[in-house]
XYZ file of C-alpha atoms in Angstrom:
445
model
C -0.112 0.143 0.216
C 1.414 3.658 -0.942
C 2.443 5.224 1.767
C 1.956 8.574 0.257
C -0.103 11.230 1.913
C -3.201 11.946 -0.125
C -3.639 15.098 -2.094
C -6.183 17.847 -0.459
C -9.444 17.217 -1.266
C -10.487 19.441 -4.204
C -13.568 20.537 -6.130
C -13.931 17.467 -7.764
C -14.363 15.375 -4.943
C -17.673 17.587 -3.469
C -18.593 18.956 -6.510
C -21.616 19.945 -4.343
C -20.345 21.606 -1.866
C -18.086 23.289 -3.933
C -20.943 24.711 -6.432
C -22.885 26.230 -2.998
C -19.406 27.905 -1.832
C -19.068 29.554 -4.839
C -22.421 30.719 -4.037
C -21.766 31.540 -0.720
C -19.256 34.039 -1.364
C -20.927 35.718 -3.207
C -23.353 36.530 -0.236
C -21.840 35.755 2.300
C -17.930 37.403 3.100
C -15.803 33.990 2.592
C -18.623 32.414 1.892
C -19.330 31.115 5.732
C -20.550 32.523 8.863
C -18.268 31.101 11.063
C -14.038 31.154 9.949
C -13.198 27.760 10.735
C -15.700 26.015 8.713
C -13.864 28.046 5.374
C -10.859 25.100 5.912
C -8.393 27.935 5.452
C -6.309 25.859 7.997
C -6.676 22.547 6.309
C -6.913 24.144 2.433
C -9.790 22.092 0.292
C -13.503 22.769 -0.154
C -15.689 22.842 2.985
C -18.330 20.113 3.468
C -22.142 21.543 3.290
C -23.614 19.411 5.328
C -27.819 18.338 4.015
C -28.434 16.156 7.018
C -27.421 14.834 10.429
C -28.962 11.364 12.263
C -27.129 10.013 15.192
C -23.568 10.009 14.779
C -23.524 10.558 11.103
C -23.502 13.566 8.914
C -24.280 13.363 5.095
C -23.126 16.381 2.758
C -24.814 18.315 -0.252
C -23.140 15.413 -2.452
C -24.576 12.544 -0.495
C -21.389 11.622 0.723
C -21.706 10.227 4.463
C -19.297 11.299 7.139
C -18.869 9.984 11.102
C -19.156 13.050 12.836
C -16.373 14.165 15.195
C -17.400 17.597 15.447
C -21.079 17.604 16.499
C -21.912 20.906 15.768
C -18.745 21.650 18.356
C -19.955 20.472 21.128
C -23.685 20.509 21.203
C -25.042 17.142 19.928
C -23.685 15.177 23.282
C -27.280 12.591 22.420
C -26.982 13.266 18.994
C -27.700 14.458 15.116
C -31.896 14.752 15.254
C -32.555 13.185 18.842
C -35.532 11.412 19.003
C -36.733 12.902 22.277
C -35.086 16.601 21.570
C -37.256 16.825 18.176
C -40.227 15.618 19.874
C -39.823 18.192 22.427
C -38.943 20.821 19.561
C -42.279 19.947 17.496
C -44.401 20.704 20.399
C -42.952 23.648 21.495
C -42.919 24.902 18.107
C -46.800 24.033 17.445
C -47.575 26.142 20.176
C -45.389 29.323 18.865
C -42.079 30.100 18.080
C -41.460 33.357 19.805
C -43.821 36.147 21.952
C -41.130 38.748 23.068
C -43.148 38.086 26.621
C -41.929 34.950 29.507
C -42.678 31.831 29.198
C -42.391 28.062 31.439
C -39.844 27.010 28.870
C -37.165 29.325 30.016
C -38.002 28.928 33.504
C -37.752 25.446 33.320
C -33.792 25.594 31.246
C -33.150 27.715 34.727
C -34.169 25.610 37.040
C -32.046 22.298 35.623
C -28.955 24.497 35.115
C -28.973 26.154 38.148
C -30.038 22.403 40.002
C -26.719 21.445 38.635
C -24.363 23.557 39.051
C -23.903 24.359 42.756
C -22.486 27.326 43.155
C -24.664 29.076 40.238
C -28.157 30.367 42.533
C -29.513 32.089 39.531
C -28.900 32.584 36.122
C -29.852 34.817 32.437
C -30.673 33.270 29.253
C -29.045 34.849 26.615
C -28.619 33.526 22.819
C -24.677 33.044 22.377
C -21.744 32.169 24.351
C -20.809 35.126 23.048
C -23.089 37.391 24.528
C -23.014 35.541 28.151
C -19.242 36.266 28.519
C -19.655 39.864 27.627
C -22.586 40.506 29.526
C -20.702 38.509 32.712
C -17.440 40.686 32.030
C -19.670 43.751 31.920
C -21.982 42.559 35.295
C -18.258 41.932 37.051
C -17.711 45.208 35.863
C -21.062 46.833 37.353
C -20.338 45.018 40.944
C -16.534 45.656 41.523
C -16.527 49.327 39.894
C -13.559 48.566 38.042
C -12.536 48.068 34.472
C -9.426 45.898 33.824
C -10.099 42.106 32.954
C -7.753 39.490 33.375
C -7.418 36.453 30.585
C -5.268 34.205 29.417
C -3.705 33.496 25.859
C -5.436 30.418 24.305
C -8.563 30.758 25.296
C -11.091 31.816 23.458
C -14.459 33.324 24.946
C -16.158 34.232 22.233
C -15.881 37.510 19.439
C -16.482 40.184 22.496
C -14.214 42.992 21.698
C -11.154 43.110 25.141
C -11.364 39.604 24.802
C -9.574 38.811 21.577
C -6.559 39.838 22.291
C -4.198 36.120 22.173
C -8.176 34.117 20.968
C -6.998 30.486 20.876
C -9.462 28.588 18.024
C -10.533 30.562 14.855
C -8.662 33.454 15.978
C -5.549 30.858 16.062
C -5.772 29.464 12.842
C -6.105 32.260 11.094
C -2.457 33.248 13.156
C -4.298 36.337 14.137
C -3.277 37.410 17.759
C -5.849 40.201 17.630
C -8.544 41.122 15.439
C -9.101 44.397 12.749
C -11.943 46.536 13.689
C -11.147 46.363 17.995
C -10.560 49.623 19.546
C -7.078 50.182 21.421
C -9.414 51.862 23.982
C -10.757 48.223 24.492
C -7.833 46.184 24.477
C -5.836 48.347 26.912
C -8.354 47.488 29.488
C -7.932 43.796 28.901
C -4.375 42.042 30.158
C -3.388 38.449 28.391
C -1.416 36.118 30.626
C -0.150 32.860 29.876
C -2.386 29.725 30.882
C -0.967 27.383 34.217
C 0.886 30.918 35.464
C -0.177 31.384 38.720
C 3.176 33.521 39.083
C 2.788 35.492 36.354
C -1.177 36.548 37.567
C 0.333 36.928 40.801
C 2.548 39.757 39.429
C -0.527 41.410 37.910
C -1.965 41.946 40.639
C 0.323 42.867 42.498
C 0.878 45.624 40.198
C -3.031 46.334 38.856
C -4.594 44.873 41.529
C -7.271 48.035 41.905
C -8.050 48.007 38.752
C -9.001 44.576 37.955
C -12.407 44.032 38.760
C -12.435 40.040 36.996
C -10.865 36.618 35.747
C -11.898 35.104 32.875
C -11.083 31.514 32.283
C -12.168 28.725 30.481
C -13.005 26.438 32.970
C -10.615 23.468 30.723
C -9.258 25.221 28.058
C -10.726 23.993 24.751
C -9.727 26.270 21.742
C -6.101 26.177 21.418
C -6.688 22.097 21.589
C -7.788 20.939 25.322
C -5.413 22.024 28.083
C -6.531 20.715 31.006
C -5.998 23.603 34.332
C -3.142 22.290 35.596
C -3.294 20.699 39.374
C -3.309 24.211 41.864
C -4.625 26.003 39.175
C -7.970 27.089 39.367
C -7.741 27.219 43.482
C -4.618 29.955 43.205
C -7.292 31.824 40.559
C -9.881 31.225 43.624
C -7.495 32.271 46.181
C -5.834 35.156 44.152
C -9.363 36.670 43.395
C -10.854 36.388 46.489
C -8.104 38.268 47.929
C -7.129 41.131 45.144
C -11.834 42.050 45.739
C -12.114 40.564 41.774
C -13.807 37.717 40.114
C -14.070 34.552 38.539
C -15.373 33.703 35.824
C -15.571 30.391 34.880
C -16.043 29.912 31.152
C -18.067 26.692 30.724
C -19.697 27.277 27.236
C -17.696 24.397 25.917
C -17.362 22.200 28.331
C -20.735 22.539 30.129
C -22.854 19.878 30.809
C -20.240 17.834 28.639
C -17.344 16.904 30.675
C -20.234 15.624 33.647
C -24.060 16.506 34.642
C -22.581 19.591 36.163
C -19.469 20.020 34.114
C -15.650 21.123 33.750
C -16.696 21.630 37.812
C -18.693 18.635 38.051
C -15.158 17.061 37.752
C -12.328 19.347 39.320
C -14.920 20.570 42.517
C -15.965 21.593 44.680
C -12.709 23.853 45.962
C -11.602 24.779 48.782
C -10.830 28.364 48.307
C -14.592 28.394 47.147
C -15.931 29.144 44.068
C -16.091 31.055 40.987
C -18.205 34.327 41.158
C -19.803 33.767 37.603
C -20.220 31.041 35.424
C -21.003 30.754 31.126
C -22.686 28.441 29.692
C -23.434 27.495 26.601
C -23.437 24.318 23.494
C -24.755 21.573 25.432
C -27.537 23.393 27.373
C -29.584 24.368 23.646
C -29.509 21.106 22.228
C -27.842 22.466 18.838
C -30.526 25.998 19.383
C -29.016 29.102 19.478
C -29.197 30.013 23.293
C -26.813 29.980 26.647
C -26.791 31.504 29.511
C -24.586 32.937 32.104
C -25.198 32.904 35.860
C -23.516 32.187 39.341
C -23.724 33.994 42.634
C -27.369 36.001 43.747
C -25.469 39.071 45.443
C -23.799 39.738 42.200
C -26.692 38.755 39.769
C -28.959 41.391 41.579
C -27.037 43.666 39.890
C -28.528 42.841 36.459
C -31.868 45.015 34.904
C -34.005 44.899 35.798
C -33.477 44.525 39.192
C -30.508 46.500 39.105
C -28.478 48.530 37.811
C -26.515 47.123 34.768
C -28.563 46.458 31.209
C -28.327 43.063 29.516
C -31.158 42.307 27.353
C -32.492 40.003 24.254
C -35.613 39.807 22.303
C -35.046 36.290 21.491
C -33.674 35.566 24.889
C -35.639 32.435 26.625
C -36.745 31.928 23.365
C -39.125 29.006 24.139
C -38.211 26.445 20.961
C -34.215 26.587 21.971
C -35.509 26.697 25.820
C -37.042 22.742 25.225
C -34.494 22.216 22.882
C -32.406 22.710 26.046
C -34.192 21.511 29.004
C -34.766 18.126 26.885
C -31.485 17.985 25.426
C -29.827 18.112 29.459
C -32.669 15.263 30.700
C -31.559 12.955 27.739
C -27.940 13.660 29.797
C -28.496 10.639 31.737
C -25.071 8.709 33.616
C -25.210 5.838 30.753
C -24.719 9.207 28.096
C -21.888 9.951 29.899
C -20.994 6.235 29.887
C -21.114 5.910 26.152
C -19.250 9.108 25.639
C -16.152 8.242 27.772
C -15.819 4.277 25.950
C -16.183 6.267 22.624
C -13.974 8.450 22.960
C -11.498 6.547 25.187
C -11.496 3.753 21.920
C -11.181 6.107 19.096
C -7.885 8.480 21.036
C -6.277 4.866 21.710
C -6.650 4.103 18.542
C -5.084 7.078 17.093
C -2.602 7.366 19.727
C -1.518 3.322 18.474
C -1.613 4.500 15.151
C 0.204 7.335 15.205
C 3.073 4.950 17.076
C 3.549 3.030 15.074
C 3.863 5.626 12.013
C 6.447 7.355 14.634
C 4.051 10.548 13.972
C 5.048 12.961 16.982
C 1.763 13.234 19.549
C -0.072 14.147 22.391
C -3.661 13.535 23.274
C -4.472 15.544 26.058
C -7.856 15.531 28.133
C -11.530 16.814 30.154
C -13.841 14.588 30.413
C -14.812 13.240 27.054
C -13.645 16.335 25.427
C -9.873 15.180 23.717
C -7.441 16.739 21.188
C -4.562 15.229 19.345
C -2.001 17.293 18.994
C 0.902 16.802 16.488
C 4.204 16.931 18.498
C 5.596 15.060 21.660
C 5.496 16.416 25.433
C 2.650 17.440 27.091
C 0.796 20.875 26.640
C -0.310 22.915 29.380
C 0.054 26.398 27.617
C -1.026 28.356 24.253
C 2.988 28.352 23.060
C 3.160 25.151 23.437
C -0.034 24.409 21.258
C 1.850 26.385 18.822
C 4.622 24.537 18.997
C 2.738 21.627 16.826
C 3.391 20.107 13.093
C 0.110 21.397 11.860
C 1.236 20.179 8.029
C 0.838 16.593 9.562
C -2.638 17.334 11.093
C -3.983 18.985 7.453
C -2.990 15.839 6.162
C -4.118 13.576 8.419
C -7.152 15.606 8.254
C -7.751 15.044 5.077
C -7.236 11.237 5.011
C -10.098 10.795 7.114
C -12.178 13.474 5.185
C -11.624 11.006 2.085
C -12.393 7.947 4.051
C -16.087 9.850 5.280
C -14.868 10.720 8.708
C -15.070 14.920 9.559
C -12.635 16.158 12.066
C -12.349 19.634 13.417
C -10.861 20.827 10.605
C -7.845 22.853 12.698
C -5.521 21.319 15.483
C -6.469 24.453 17.633
C -9.802 22.295 18.909
C -11.254 19.405 20.575
C -12.697 16.220 19.107
C -16.304 15.754 19.932
C -18.146 12.464 20.122
C -21.604 11.656 20.997
C -24.062 9.211 22.810
C -24.405 8.126 19.325
C -22.159 6.508 18.245
C -22.686 3.304 18.537
C -20.164 0.405 16.858
C -20.316 0.768 13.651
C -19.155 4.443 13.360
C -16.245 3.348 15.721
C -15.045 1.025 14.062
C -15.488 2.964 10.850
C -13.338 5.413 12.504
C -10.941 3.379 13.665
C -10.760 1.823 10.316
C -9.372 4.823 9.024
C -6.988 5.625 11.305
C -3.571 3.715 10.195
C -3.985 5.727 6.219
C -4.107 8.649 8.012
C -1.574 8.214 10.556
C 0.655 7.180 8.157
C -0.584 10.183 5.547
C 0.314 12.443 8.789
C 4.383 10.920 9.014
C 4.929 11.500 5.746
C 6.083 15.513 4.786
C 4.114 16.488 2.025
């Protein structure tokens, strides 16, 4: 069998997707509505999906793929899960949006509060970006301070003040900052190395009286999966509390996926207390555009209409999206989390075995069932470590898997996601594709 890597997938491999991309490019910048979808990091033609069922996606050309993106996390039960579909259908039959309160949003909020012990109240919003933006505004309003601390490689949505040294799509394009972000916004953000408590202590020693909050991904997933080092979260809590600042734990990606109560359920409770605010998204929406932020009741009390910090949204708490989220969370049983563990370990072990056999450097890291494959030797503890990998090897690996009907995240700086619907057929399909992909990764262009 040839050891040559497969060529990058071109328009001829996916003519219907190529035609859709050409149409899209006329009316949508870059032809996509989120940059990483454009395949710029890996080359080739992005696949336009026509349907999803369980662990499978079918593209516009009729080709099927085992899905290891899972809509970047929300499809924890699989695509078009019957219980979620039934809940959405029932809710939609009663009306799509009211512009008034409805019971579904109350039920979803109650479910979130019941799962994450430090969260006493939540406010529903429409996206993870909106959740982090609102949490930052609330932290500033509560403390009366302006400066925010974030960590390089952690991505918290496309909020002006939080785009400095972000990971994920921004890392893919090697843009440490975004054009269009005012100097005044960036100037209110301190960016520090992830997992570096001495750097945080130094920042607070110098500017602690100005710092409103530290925001961190509960476990980083946007530079690839980089969990907090032992004691890092405890240190964040200790330092922020000592200086009267808030800690915002971003669980948009990890929330309700790493466990029934997110990464907090794996790592907490903490001896130093608990984060003051949390942000949620992804799984809590079941594939619909909804998100939330929440935390201590005394902090949340500052939100309008109860307090002076304004935040609003016409579609916040949308009854259909809330129904999808509630059905998804209620479907996340212990058996679901057990299946996620079995599937993710089987796939990751298979990847490690085949990459080792092909002598391709690699490291696999975890946060619950979320995992990333870094094409390098040695642990990844920071954004600099994550960038120090062979992205060419990933590109070759990606296209080999794609050609064999396995759709990975199209960036080396992402988590892989599985669902409880990934049955033995889907797992076996992935495992069968790995030997050729590993040889491709190990063969330079």
